[in-house]
Short mmCIF file of C-alpha atoms and ligand atoms in Angstrom, two decimals:
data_model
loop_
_atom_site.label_atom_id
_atom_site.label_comp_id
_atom_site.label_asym_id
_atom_site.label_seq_id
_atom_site.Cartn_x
_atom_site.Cartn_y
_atom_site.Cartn_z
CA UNK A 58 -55.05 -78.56 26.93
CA UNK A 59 -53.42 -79.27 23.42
CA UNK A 60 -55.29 -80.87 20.24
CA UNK A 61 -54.38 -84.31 19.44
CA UNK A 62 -54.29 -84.83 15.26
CA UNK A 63 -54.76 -87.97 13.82
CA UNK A 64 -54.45 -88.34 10.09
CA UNK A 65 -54.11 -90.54 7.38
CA UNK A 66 -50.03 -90.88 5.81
CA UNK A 67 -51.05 -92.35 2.84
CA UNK A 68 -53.57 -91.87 -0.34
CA UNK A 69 -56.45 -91.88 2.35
CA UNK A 70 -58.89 -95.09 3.39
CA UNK A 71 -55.94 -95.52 6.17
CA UNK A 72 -58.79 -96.95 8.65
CA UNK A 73 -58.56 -93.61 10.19
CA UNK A 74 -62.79 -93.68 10.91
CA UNK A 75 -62.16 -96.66 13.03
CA UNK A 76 -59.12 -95.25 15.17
CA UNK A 77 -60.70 -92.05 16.19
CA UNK A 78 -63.85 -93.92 17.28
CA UNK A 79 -61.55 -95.84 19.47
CA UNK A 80 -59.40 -93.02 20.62
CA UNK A 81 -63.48 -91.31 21.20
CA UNK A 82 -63.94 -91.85 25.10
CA UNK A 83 -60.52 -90.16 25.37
CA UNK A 84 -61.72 -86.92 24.30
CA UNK A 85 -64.63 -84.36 25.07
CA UNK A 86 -64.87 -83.03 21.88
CA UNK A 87 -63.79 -84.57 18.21
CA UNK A 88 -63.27 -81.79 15.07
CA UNK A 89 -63.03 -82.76 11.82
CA UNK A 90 -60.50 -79.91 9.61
CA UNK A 91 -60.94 -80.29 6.15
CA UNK A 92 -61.82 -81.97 3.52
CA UNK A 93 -65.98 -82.83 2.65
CA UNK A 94 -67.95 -85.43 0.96
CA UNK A 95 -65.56 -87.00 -0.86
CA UNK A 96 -64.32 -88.79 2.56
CA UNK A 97 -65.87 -92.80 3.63
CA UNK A 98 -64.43 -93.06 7.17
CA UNK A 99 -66.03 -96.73 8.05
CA UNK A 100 -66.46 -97.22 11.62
CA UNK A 101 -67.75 -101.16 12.32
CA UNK A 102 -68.90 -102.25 16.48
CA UNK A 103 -71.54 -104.43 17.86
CA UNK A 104 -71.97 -106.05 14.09
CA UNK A 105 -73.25 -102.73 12.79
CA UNK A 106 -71.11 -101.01 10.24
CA UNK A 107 -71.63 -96.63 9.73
CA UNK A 108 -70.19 -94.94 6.58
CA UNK A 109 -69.52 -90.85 7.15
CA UNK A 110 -68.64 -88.66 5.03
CA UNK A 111 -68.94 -85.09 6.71
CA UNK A 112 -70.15 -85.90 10.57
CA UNK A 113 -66.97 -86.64 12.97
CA UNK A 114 -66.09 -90.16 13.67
CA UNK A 115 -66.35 -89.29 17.10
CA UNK A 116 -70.69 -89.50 16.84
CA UNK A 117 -70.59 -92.70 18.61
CA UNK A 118 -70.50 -91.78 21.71
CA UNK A 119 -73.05 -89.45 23.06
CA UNK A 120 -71.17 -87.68 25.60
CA UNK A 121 -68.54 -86.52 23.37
CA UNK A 122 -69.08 -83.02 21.05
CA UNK A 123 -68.30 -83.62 17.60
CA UNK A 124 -67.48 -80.25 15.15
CA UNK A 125 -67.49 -80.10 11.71
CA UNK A 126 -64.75 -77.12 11.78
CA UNK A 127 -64.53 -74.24 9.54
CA UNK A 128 -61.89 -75.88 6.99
CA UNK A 129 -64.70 -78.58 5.96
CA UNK A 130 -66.83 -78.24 3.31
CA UNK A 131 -70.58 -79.26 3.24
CA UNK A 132 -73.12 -80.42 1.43
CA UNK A 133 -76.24 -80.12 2.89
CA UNK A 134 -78.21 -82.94 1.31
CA UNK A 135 -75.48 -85.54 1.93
CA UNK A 136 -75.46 -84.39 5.05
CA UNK A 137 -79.09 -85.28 6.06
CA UNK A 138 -78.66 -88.35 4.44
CA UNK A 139 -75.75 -89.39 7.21
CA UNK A 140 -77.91 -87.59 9.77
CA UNK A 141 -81.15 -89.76 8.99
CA UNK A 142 -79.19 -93.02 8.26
CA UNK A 143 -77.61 -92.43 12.20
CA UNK A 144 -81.14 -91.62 13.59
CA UNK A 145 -82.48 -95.25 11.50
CA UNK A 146 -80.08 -96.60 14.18
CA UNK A 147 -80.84 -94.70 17.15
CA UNK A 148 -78.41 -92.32 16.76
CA UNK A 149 -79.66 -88.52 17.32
CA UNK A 150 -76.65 -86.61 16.16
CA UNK A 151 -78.08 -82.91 16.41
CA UNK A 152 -77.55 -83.80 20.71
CA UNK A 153 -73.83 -83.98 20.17
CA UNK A 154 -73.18 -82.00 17.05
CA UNK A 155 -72.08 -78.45 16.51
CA UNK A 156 -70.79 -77.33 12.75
CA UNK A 157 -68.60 -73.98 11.96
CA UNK A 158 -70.37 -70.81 11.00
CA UNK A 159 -67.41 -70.66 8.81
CA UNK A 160 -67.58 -74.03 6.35
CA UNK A 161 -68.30 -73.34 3.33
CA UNK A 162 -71.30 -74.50 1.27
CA UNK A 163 -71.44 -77.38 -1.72
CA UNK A 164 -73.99 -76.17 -4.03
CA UNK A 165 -75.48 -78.64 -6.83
CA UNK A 166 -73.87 -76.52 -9.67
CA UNK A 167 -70.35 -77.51 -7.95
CA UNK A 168 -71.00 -81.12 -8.01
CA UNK A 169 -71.74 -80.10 -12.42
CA UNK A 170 -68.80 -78.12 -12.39
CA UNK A 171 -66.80 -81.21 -11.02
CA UNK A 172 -68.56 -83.59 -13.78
CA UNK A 173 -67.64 -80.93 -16.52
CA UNK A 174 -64.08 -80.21 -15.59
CA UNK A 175 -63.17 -83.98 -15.37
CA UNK A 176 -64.43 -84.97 -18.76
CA UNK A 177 -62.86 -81.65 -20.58
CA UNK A 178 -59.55 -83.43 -18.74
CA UNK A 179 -59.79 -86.28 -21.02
CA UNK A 180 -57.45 -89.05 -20.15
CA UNK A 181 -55.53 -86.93 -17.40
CA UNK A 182 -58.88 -86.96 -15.50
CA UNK A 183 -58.23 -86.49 -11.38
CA UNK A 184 -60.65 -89.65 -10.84
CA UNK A 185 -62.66 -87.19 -8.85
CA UNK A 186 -65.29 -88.63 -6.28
CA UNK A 187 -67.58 -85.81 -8.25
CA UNK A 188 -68.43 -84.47 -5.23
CA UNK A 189 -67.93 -80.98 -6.20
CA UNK A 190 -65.06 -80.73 -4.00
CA UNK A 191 -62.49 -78.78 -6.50
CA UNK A 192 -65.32 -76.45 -7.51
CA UNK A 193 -66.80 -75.46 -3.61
CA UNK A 194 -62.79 -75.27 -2.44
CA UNK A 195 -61.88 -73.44 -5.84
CA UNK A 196 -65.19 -70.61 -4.92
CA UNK A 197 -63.85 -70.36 -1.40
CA UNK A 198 -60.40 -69.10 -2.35
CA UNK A 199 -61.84 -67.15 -5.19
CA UNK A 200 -63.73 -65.39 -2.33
CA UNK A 201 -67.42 -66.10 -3.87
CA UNK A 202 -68.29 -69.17 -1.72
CA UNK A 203 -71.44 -69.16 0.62
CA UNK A 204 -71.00 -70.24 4.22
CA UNK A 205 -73.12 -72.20 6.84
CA UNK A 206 -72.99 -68.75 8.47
CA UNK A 207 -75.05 -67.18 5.45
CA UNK A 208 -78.07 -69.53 5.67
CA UNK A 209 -79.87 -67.21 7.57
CA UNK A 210 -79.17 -64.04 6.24
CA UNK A 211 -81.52 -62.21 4.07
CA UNK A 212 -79.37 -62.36 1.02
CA UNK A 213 -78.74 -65.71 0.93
CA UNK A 214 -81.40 -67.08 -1.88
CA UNK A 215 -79.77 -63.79 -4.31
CA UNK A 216 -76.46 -65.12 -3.53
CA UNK A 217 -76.94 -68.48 -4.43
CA UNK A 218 -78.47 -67.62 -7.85
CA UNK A 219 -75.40 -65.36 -8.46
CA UNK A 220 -73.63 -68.01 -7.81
CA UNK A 221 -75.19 -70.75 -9.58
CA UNK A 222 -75.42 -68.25 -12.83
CA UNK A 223 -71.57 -67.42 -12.93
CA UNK A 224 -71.51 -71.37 -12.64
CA UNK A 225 -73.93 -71.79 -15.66
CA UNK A 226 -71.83 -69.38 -17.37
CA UNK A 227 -69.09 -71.69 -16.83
CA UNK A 228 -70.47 -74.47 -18.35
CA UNK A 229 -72.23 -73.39 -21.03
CA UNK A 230 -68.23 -71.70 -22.12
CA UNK A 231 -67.30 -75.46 -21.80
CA UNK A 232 -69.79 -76.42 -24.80
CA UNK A 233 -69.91 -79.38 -22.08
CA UNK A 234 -72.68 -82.15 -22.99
CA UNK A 235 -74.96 -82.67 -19.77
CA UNK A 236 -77.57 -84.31 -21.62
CA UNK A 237 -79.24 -87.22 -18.97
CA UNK A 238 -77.11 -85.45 -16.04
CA UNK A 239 -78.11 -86.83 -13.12
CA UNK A 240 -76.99 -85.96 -8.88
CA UNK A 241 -77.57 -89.08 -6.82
CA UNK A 242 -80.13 -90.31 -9.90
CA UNK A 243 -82.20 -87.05 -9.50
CA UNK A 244 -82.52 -83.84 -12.29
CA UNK A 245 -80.75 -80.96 -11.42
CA UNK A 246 -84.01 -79.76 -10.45
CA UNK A 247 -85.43 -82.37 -8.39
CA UNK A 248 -81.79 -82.43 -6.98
CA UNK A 249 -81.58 -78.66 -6.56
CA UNK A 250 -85.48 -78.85 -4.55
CA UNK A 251 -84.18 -81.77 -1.84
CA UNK A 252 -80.98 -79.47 -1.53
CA UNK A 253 -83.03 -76.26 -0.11
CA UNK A 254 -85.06 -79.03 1.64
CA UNK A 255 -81.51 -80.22 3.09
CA UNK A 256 -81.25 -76.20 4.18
CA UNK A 257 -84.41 -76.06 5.69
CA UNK A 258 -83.68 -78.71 8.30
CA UNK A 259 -79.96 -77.91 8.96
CA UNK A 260 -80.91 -74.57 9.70
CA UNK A 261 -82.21 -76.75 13.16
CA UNK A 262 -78.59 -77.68 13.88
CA UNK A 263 -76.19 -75.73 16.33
CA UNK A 264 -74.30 -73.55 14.32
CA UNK A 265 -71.16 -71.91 16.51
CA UNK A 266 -67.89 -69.79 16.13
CA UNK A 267 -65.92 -72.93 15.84
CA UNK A 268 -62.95 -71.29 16.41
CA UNK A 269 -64.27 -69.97 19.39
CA UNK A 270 -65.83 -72.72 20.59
CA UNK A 271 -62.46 -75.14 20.07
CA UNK A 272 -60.24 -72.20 21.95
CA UNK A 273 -62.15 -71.75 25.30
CA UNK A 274 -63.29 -75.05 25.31
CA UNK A 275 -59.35 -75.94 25.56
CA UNK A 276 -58.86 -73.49 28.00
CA UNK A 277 -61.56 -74.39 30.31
CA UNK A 278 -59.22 -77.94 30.07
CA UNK A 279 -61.22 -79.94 27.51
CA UNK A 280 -59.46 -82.17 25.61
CA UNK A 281 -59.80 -82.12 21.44
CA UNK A 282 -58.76 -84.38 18.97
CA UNK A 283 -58.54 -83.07 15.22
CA UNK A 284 -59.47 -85.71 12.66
CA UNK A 285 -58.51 -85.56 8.80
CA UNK A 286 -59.87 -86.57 6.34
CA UNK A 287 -57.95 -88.16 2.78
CA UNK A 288 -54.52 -88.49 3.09
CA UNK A 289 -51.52 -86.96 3.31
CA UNK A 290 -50.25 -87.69 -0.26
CA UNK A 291 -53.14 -86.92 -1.50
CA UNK A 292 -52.58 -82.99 -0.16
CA UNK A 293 -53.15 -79.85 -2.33
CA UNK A 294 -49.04 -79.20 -1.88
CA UNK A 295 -47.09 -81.91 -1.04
CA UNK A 296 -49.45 -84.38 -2.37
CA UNK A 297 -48.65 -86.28 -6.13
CA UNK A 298 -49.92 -83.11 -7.61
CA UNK A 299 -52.42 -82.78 -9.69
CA UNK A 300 -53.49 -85.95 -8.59
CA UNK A 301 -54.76 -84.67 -5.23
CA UNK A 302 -57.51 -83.34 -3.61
CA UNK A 303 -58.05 -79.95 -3.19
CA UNK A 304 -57.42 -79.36 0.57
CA UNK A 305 -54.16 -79.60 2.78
CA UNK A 306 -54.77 -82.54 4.64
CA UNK A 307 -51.65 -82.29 6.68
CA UNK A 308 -51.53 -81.88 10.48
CA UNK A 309 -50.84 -77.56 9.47
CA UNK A 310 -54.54 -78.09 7.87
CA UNK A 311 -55.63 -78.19 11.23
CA UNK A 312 -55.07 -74.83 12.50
CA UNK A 313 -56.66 -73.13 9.27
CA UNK A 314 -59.12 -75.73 9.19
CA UNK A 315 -60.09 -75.15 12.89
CA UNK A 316 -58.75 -72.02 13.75
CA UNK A 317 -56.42 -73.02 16.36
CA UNK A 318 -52.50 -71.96 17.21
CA UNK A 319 -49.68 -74.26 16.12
CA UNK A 320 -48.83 -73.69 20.13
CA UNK A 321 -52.21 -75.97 20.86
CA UNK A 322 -51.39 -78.73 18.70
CA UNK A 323 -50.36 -81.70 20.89
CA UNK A 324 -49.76 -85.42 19.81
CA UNK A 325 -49.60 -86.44 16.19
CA UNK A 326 -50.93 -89.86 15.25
CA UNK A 327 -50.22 -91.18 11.62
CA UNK A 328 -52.03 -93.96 10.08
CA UNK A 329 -51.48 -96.05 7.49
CA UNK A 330 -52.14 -99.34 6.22
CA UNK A 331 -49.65 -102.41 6.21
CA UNK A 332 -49.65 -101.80 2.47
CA UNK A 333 -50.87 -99.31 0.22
CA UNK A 334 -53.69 -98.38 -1.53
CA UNK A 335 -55.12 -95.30 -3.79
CA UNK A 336 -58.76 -94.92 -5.50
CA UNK A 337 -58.77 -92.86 -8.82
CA UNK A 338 -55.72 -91.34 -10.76
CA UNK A 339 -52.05 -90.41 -10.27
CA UNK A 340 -48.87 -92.42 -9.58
CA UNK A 341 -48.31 -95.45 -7.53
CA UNK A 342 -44.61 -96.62 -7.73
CA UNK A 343 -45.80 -99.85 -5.38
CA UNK A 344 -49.03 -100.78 -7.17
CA UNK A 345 -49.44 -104.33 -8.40
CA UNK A 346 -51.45 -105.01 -11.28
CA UNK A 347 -50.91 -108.66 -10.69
CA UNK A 348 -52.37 -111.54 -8.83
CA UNK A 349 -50.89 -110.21 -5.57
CA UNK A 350 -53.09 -106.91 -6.47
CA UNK A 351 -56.03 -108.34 -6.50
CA UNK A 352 -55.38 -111.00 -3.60
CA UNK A 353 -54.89 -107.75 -1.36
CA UNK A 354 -58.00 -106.02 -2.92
CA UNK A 355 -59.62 -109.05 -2.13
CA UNK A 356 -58.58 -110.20 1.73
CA UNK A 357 -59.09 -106.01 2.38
CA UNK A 358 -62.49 -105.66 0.36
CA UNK A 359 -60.87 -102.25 -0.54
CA UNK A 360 -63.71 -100.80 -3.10
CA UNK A 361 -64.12 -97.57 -2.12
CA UNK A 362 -66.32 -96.07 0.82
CA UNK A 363 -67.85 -93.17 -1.25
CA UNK A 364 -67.93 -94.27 -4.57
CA UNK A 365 -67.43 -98.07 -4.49
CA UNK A 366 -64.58 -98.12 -6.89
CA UNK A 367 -62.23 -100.97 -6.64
CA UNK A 368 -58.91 -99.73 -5.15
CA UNK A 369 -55.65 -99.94 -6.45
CA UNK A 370 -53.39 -101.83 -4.27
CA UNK A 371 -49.37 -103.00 -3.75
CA UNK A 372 -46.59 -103.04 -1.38
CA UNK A 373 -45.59 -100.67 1.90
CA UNK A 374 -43.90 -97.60 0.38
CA UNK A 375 -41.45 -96.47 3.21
CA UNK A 376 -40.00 -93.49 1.40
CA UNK A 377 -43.52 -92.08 0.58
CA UNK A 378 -43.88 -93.01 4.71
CA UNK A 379 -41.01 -91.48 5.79
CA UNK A 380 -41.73 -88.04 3.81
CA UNK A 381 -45.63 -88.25 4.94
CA UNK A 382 -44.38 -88.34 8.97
CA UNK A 383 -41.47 -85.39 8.18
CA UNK A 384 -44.29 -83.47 6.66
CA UNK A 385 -46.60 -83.84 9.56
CA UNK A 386 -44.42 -84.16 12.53
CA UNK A 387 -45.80 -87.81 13.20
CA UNK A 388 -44.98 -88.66 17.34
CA UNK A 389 -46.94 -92.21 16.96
CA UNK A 390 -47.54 -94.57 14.02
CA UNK A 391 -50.99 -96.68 14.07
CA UNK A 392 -50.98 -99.58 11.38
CA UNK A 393 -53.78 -101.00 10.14
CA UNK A 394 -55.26 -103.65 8.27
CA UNK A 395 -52.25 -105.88 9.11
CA UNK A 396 -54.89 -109.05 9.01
CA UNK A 397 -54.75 -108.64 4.90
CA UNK A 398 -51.40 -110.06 4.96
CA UNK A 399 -52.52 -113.22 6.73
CA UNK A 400 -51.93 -115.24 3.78
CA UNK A 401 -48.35 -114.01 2.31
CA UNK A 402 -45.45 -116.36 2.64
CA UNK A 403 -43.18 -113.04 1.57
CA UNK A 404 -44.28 -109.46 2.00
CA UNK A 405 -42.41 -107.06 -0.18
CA UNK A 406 -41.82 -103.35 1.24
CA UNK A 407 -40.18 -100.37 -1.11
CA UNK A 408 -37.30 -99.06 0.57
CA UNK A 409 -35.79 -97.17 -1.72
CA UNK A 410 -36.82 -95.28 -5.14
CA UNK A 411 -34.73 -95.83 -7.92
CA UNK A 412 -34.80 -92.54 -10.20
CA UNK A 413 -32.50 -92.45 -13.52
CA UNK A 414 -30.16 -95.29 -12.40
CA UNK A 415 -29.48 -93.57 -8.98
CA UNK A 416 -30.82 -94.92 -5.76
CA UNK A 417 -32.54 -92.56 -3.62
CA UNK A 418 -34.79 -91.75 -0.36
CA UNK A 419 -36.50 -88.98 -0.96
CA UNK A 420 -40.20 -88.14 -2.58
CA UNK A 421 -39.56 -86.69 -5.20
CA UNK A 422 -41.16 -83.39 -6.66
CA UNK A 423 -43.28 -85.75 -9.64
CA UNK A 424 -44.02 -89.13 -8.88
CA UNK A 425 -43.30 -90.44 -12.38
CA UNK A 426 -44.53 -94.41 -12.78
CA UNK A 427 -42.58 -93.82 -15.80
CA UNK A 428 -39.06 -92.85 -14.42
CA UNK A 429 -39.10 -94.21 -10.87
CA UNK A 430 -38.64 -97.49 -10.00
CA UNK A 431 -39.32 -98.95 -6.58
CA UNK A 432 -36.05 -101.08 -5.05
CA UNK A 433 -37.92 -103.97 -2.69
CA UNK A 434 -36.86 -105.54 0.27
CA UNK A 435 -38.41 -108.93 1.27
CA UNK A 436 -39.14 -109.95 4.74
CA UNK A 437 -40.98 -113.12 5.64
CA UNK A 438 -44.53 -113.71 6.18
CA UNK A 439 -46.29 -114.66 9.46
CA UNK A 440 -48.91 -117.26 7.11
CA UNK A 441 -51.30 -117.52 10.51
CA UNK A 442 -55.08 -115.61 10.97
CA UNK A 443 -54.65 -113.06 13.80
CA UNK A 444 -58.34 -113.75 15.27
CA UNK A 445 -57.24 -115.11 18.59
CA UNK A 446 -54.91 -112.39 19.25
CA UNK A 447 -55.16 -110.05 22.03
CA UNK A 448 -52.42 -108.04 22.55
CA UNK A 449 -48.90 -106.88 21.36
CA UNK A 450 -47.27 -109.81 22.85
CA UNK A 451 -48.98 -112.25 21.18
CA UNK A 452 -48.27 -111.15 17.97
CA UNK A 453 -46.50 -113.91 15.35
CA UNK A 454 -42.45 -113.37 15.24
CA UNK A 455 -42.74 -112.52 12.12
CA UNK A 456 -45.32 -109.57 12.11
CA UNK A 457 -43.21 -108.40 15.08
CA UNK A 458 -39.97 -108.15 12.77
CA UNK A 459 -41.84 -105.98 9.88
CA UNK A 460 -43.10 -103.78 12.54
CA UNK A 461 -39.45 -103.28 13.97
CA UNK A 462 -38.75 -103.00 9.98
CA UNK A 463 -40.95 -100.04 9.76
CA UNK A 464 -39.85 -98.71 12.87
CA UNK A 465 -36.33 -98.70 12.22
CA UNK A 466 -37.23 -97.12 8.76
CA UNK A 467 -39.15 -94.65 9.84
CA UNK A 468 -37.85 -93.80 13.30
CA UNK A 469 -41.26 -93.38 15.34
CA UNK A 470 -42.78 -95.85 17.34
CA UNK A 471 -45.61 -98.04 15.99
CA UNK A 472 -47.83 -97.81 19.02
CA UNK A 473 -51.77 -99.64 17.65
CA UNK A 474 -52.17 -102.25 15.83
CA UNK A 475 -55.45 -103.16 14.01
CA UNK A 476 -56.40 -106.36 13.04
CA UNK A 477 -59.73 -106.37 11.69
CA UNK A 478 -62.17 -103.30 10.77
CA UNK A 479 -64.16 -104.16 14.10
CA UNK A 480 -63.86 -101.58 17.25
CA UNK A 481 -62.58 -104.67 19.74
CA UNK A 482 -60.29 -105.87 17.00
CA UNK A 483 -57.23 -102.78 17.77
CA UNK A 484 -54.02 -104.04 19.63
CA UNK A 485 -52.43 -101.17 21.87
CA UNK A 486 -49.18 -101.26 22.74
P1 LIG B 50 -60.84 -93.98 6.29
O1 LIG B 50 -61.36 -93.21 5.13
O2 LIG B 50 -59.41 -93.70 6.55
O3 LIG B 50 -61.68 -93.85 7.51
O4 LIG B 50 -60.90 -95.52 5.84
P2 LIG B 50 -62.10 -96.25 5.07
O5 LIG B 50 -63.23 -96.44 6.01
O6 LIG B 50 -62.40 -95.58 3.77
O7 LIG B 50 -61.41 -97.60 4.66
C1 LIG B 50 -60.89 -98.48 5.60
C2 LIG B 50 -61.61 -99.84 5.43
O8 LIG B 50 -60.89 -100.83 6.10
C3 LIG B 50 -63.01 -99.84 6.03
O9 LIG B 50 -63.81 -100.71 5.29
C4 LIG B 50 -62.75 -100.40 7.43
O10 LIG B 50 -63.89 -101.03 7.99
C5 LIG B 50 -61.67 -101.40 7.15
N1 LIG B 50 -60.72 -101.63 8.24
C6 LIG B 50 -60.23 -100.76 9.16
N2 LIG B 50 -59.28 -101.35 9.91
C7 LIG B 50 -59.15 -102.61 9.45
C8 LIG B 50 -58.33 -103.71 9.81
O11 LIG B 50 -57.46 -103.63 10.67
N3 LIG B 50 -58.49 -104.87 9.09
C9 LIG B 50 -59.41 -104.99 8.09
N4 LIG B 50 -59.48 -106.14 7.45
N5 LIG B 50 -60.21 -103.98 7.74
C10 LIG B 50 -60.08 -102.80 8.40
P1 LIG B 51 -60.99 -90.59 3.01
O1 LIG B 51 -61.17 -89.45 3.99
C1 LIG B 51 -59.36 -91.97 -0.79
C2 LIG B 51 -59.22 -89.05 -4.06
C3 LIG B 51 -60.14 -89.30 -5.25
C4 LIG B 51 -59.35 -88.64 -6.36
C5 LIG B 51 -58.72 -87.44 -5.65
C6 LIG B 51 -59.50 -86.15 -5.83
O2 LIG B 51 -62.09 -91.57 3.01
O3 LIG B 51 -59.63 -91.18 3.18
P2 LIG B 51 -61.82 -85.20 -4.96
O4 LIG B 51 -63.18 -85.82 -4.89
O5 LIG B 51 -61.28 -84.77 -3.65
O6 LIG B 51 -61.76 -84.10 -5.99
O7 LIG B 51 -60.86 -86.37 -5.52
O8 LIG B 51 -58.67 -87.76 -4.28
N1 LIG B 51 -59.91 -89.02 -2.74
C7 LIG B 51 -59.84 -89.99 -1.84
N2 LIG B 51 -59.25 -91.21 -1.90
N3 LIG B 51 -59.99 -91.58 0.34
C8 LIG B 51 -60.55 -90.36 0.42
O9 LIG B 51 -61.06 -89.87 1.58
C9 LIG B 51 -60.54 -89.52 -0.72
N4 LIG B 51 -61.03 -88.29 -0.99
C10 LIG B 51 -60.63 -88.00 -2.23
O10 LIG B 51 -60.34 -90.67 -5.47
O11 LIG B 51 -58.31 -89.48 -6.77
MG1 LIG B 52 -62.27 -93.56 3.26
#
C-alpha cells in the first residue's frame, strides 16, 4: 500500500483538520509529519467542535491508529492538555495513539528562546505563535535536541539541564528583558514543574519506531494517510522566507518526517481555501485591508486556532496556487470554505503578478508587497447560502464556473468541496 498526503497549499488554516477527519474511515492508520504546536486543525461534528495542535486529526474514530511521526515536534504539556480536553469528551486517545521514538522534545526554555528572538527582531518580527517552534527545530539540526526516545533513559534529567543552561546562556547574551515572563500565565517555574508533570504521564503512552511501524504496517496492506500541518508557503524553503515556519511542510516533508520512501507515497491532496488567508508577518500580494477584508474575516470567523489572532484575508492567488501544487505534485484539489463567498456579487482572483511593469506567472524568489502587484480577474458571484446543498450538481452556475476557473488555471481536478466547517457539510465529487 502507498501513503496518501494531504496538505495545506496555502499560508496554513486551509480546513485541512476537517478533511482528514472525513477522509478518517478510509484509512487504518493517520500520521502527522511535521510541524508542532504552533498548528489549530479544527475538526467540528455532532455540534461539538475539537481544536489539535499535536494529536492526528484522525483521533475521531477509534478504530483508526493515529502517529505523531518522527518529523513532529512536541511539547509535552500541550500535549496533555489536548489529551485531557479529548478524554472531557469521552475520547481516550492513549487506545488509538502511538508517537515516534524519534520527535523531538519542546522544552520551556525554547518557548523563552522564541519570546527573546522575536522581540530582538524588532519590526521584522516572524509573528511567531511563540511556541518555541524555531528554537526546538533550530536544537534538532544543531544536533543537541532531546527526543521522546530519551525520556526514559538515565541521562535524561542531566541532559535537559545542559540544555536549558546553554539556553540561559543564550538569553542572558541577549541582555533580553523577561521581567513578568509568563508560559500559558504560569512562572517559568511553575511552568517548568507541570512540564516534568506532562513527562511523567506521557511516559504511559505507546512510544514506537515510527518508521518501523509506518513501513510494515504498509506492507502487511494497511493503508496510511500523511497529514501536514501549516502550509505550503509557509515552508522553511520554498515558503515567503523568512516569513515561514521552520519545517518543510511540503509533501517531500513526509518521508523525513515519517521515514518512508518517495516509492510509498501515493495520492496527493491539496487544500486550500476559496480565498486566502495568513496569521502573523510576511507578504500577501492579495490581502485586502479594506471592507472586503474584514467582510471575509467576518463570514469565515478566521481568528486564529492557536493564538486567536485575527487573520489577514483577500482574494484567490492562482500563481501562489499553481507554484504550491508544482512543488508538491498535487493529483486532487479540495476547496474549502467556499460558503464565505455567499454574499459577493463579484469575486476577484489574482491571475497574474505584475513585477517591474512586466506581467508574469511565476512565484517569485521574494514576495515583495512593495514591487509586486497582483493583476485581477473578476468572475461573478453566486449571491445564494449553500445550506440546502447536497452534492456537486446542485451547486449555483456560478460557483461551478470559478471552480472550472481554478481548474483550468491550475490544471488538476477540484474533486471536494466544503461548505461549512461541519463534518456532513463536504461535497464530493
Ligand atoms: P487547519 O489548520 O488547516 O486545520 O485549519 P483551521 O482549523 O486552523 O482553520 C479552518 C477554520 O475554518 C476552522 O475554524 C474550521 O472549522 C473552519 N472551516 C473548515 N471548513 C470550512 C468551510 O467549508 N466553511 C466554513 N465556513 N468554515 C470552515
Ligand atoms: P496550521 O497547521 C497558520 C505561522 C505563524 C507565523 C509563522 C511562524 O493550523 O495550518 P512559528 O510558530 O511556526 O514559528 O510561526 O508561521 N504559522 C501558522 N499560520 N496556520 C498554522 O498552522 C501555522 N503555524 C505557524 O503565524 O507567521
Ligand atoms: Mg490551523
Amino acid at each position: 500500500m502507498k501513503v496518501d498526503v494531504i496538505l495545506g497549499l496555502q499560508w496554513g488554516d486551509e480546513g485541512k483538520g476537517k478533511i482528514v477527519d472525513v477522509f478518517t474511515p478510509h484509512y487504518d492508520i493517520i500520521a502527522r509529519f511535521q510541524g508542532g504546536p504552533n498548528a489549530g486543525h479544527t475538526i467540528e461534528f455532532d455540534g461539538k467542535k475539537f481544536v489539535q495542535h499535536t494529536i492526528p486529526s484522525g483521533i475521531f474514530h477509534p478504530s483508526t491508529l493515529n502517529l505523531i511521526g518522527n518529523g513532529v515536534i512536541i511539547d509535552p504539556f500541550i500535549f496533555m492538555m489536548e489529551i485531557d480536553k479529548l478524554a472531557e469528551a469521552g475520547i481516550h486517545a492513549e487506545e488509538n495513539l502511538l508517537i515516534s521514538n524519534r520527535a523531538h522534545l519542546i522544552l520551556p526554555t525554547h518557548r523563552m528562546l522564541d519570546t527573546v528572538s522575536e522581540s530582538m527582531k524588532g519590526q521584522s518580527k516572524i509573528g511567531s505563535t511563540l511556541k518555541g517552534i524555531g528554537p526546538a527545530y533550530t536544537d534538532k539540526f544543531a544536533r543537541n535536541g532531546l527526543r521522546i526516545g530519551n525520556l526514559n533513559g538515565n541521562d535524561f534529567m542531566e541532559r535537559y539541564r545542559t540544555l536549558k543552561e546553554m539556553h540561559f546562556h543564550t538569553i542572558r547574551s541577549y541582555n533580553a528583558d523577561l521581567a513578568g515572563y509568563t508560559l500559558d500565565g504560569l512562572s517559568f517555574e511553575a511552568y517548568e514543574k507541570k512540564w516534568f508533570e506532562a513527562i511523567d504521564r506521557m511516559k504511559t503512552f505507546r512510544m514506537v519506531e515510527g518508521e518501523q511501524f509506518l513501513n510494515k504496517s504498509l506492507d502487511e496492506g494497511k493503508s496510511v494517510m500523511a497529514e501536514g500541518a501549516q502550509g505550503t508557503l509557509l515552508d522553511v524553503d520554498f515558503g515567503s522566507y523568512p516569513f515561514v515556519t521552520s519545517s518543510n511542510t511540503i509533501a517531500a516533508g513526509a518521508c523525513t518526517g515519517l521515514g518512508i520512501s518517495p516509492h510509498r507515497i501515493g495520492k496527493i491532496y491539496g487544500i486550500f481555501k476559496a480565498y486566502c488567508t495568513r496569521v502573523g508577518s510576511g507578504p500577501f500580494p492579495t490581502e485586502l485591508m479594506d471592507e472586503t477584508g474584514a467582510i471575509l474575516r467576518c463570514n469565515g470567523n478566521e481568528f486564529g486556532s492557536t493564538t486567536g489572532r485575527p487573520r489577514r484575508c483577500g482574494w484567490l492567488d492562482l500563481p501562489a496556487l499553481k507554484y504550491a501544487i508544482m512543488l508538491n505534485g498535487v493529483d486532487t484539489l479540495i476547496m474549502m470554505k467556499a460558503d464565505v463567498l455567499n454574499t459577493f456579487e463579484k469575486i476577484k482572483v489574482c491571475s497574474n503578478y505584475k513585477i517591474g511593469g512586466e506581467v508574469r506567472e511565476e512565484f517569485p524568489f521574494e514576495l515583495s508587497d512593495d514591487t509586486l502587484e497582483p493583476v485581477y480577474q473578476e468572475l461573478n458571484g453566486w449571491n445564494v447560502p449553500l445550506n440546502s446543498i447536497q452534492s456537486f450538481d446542485m451547486l449555483p452556475d456560478q460557483l461551478s464556473e470559478y471552480i472550472r476557473f481554478i481548474e483550468k488555471g491550475t490544471g488538476i481536478p477540484v474533486e471536494m468541496v466544503s461548505i461549512g466547517p461541519d463534518r456532513v457539510q463536504t461535497l464530493k465529487k
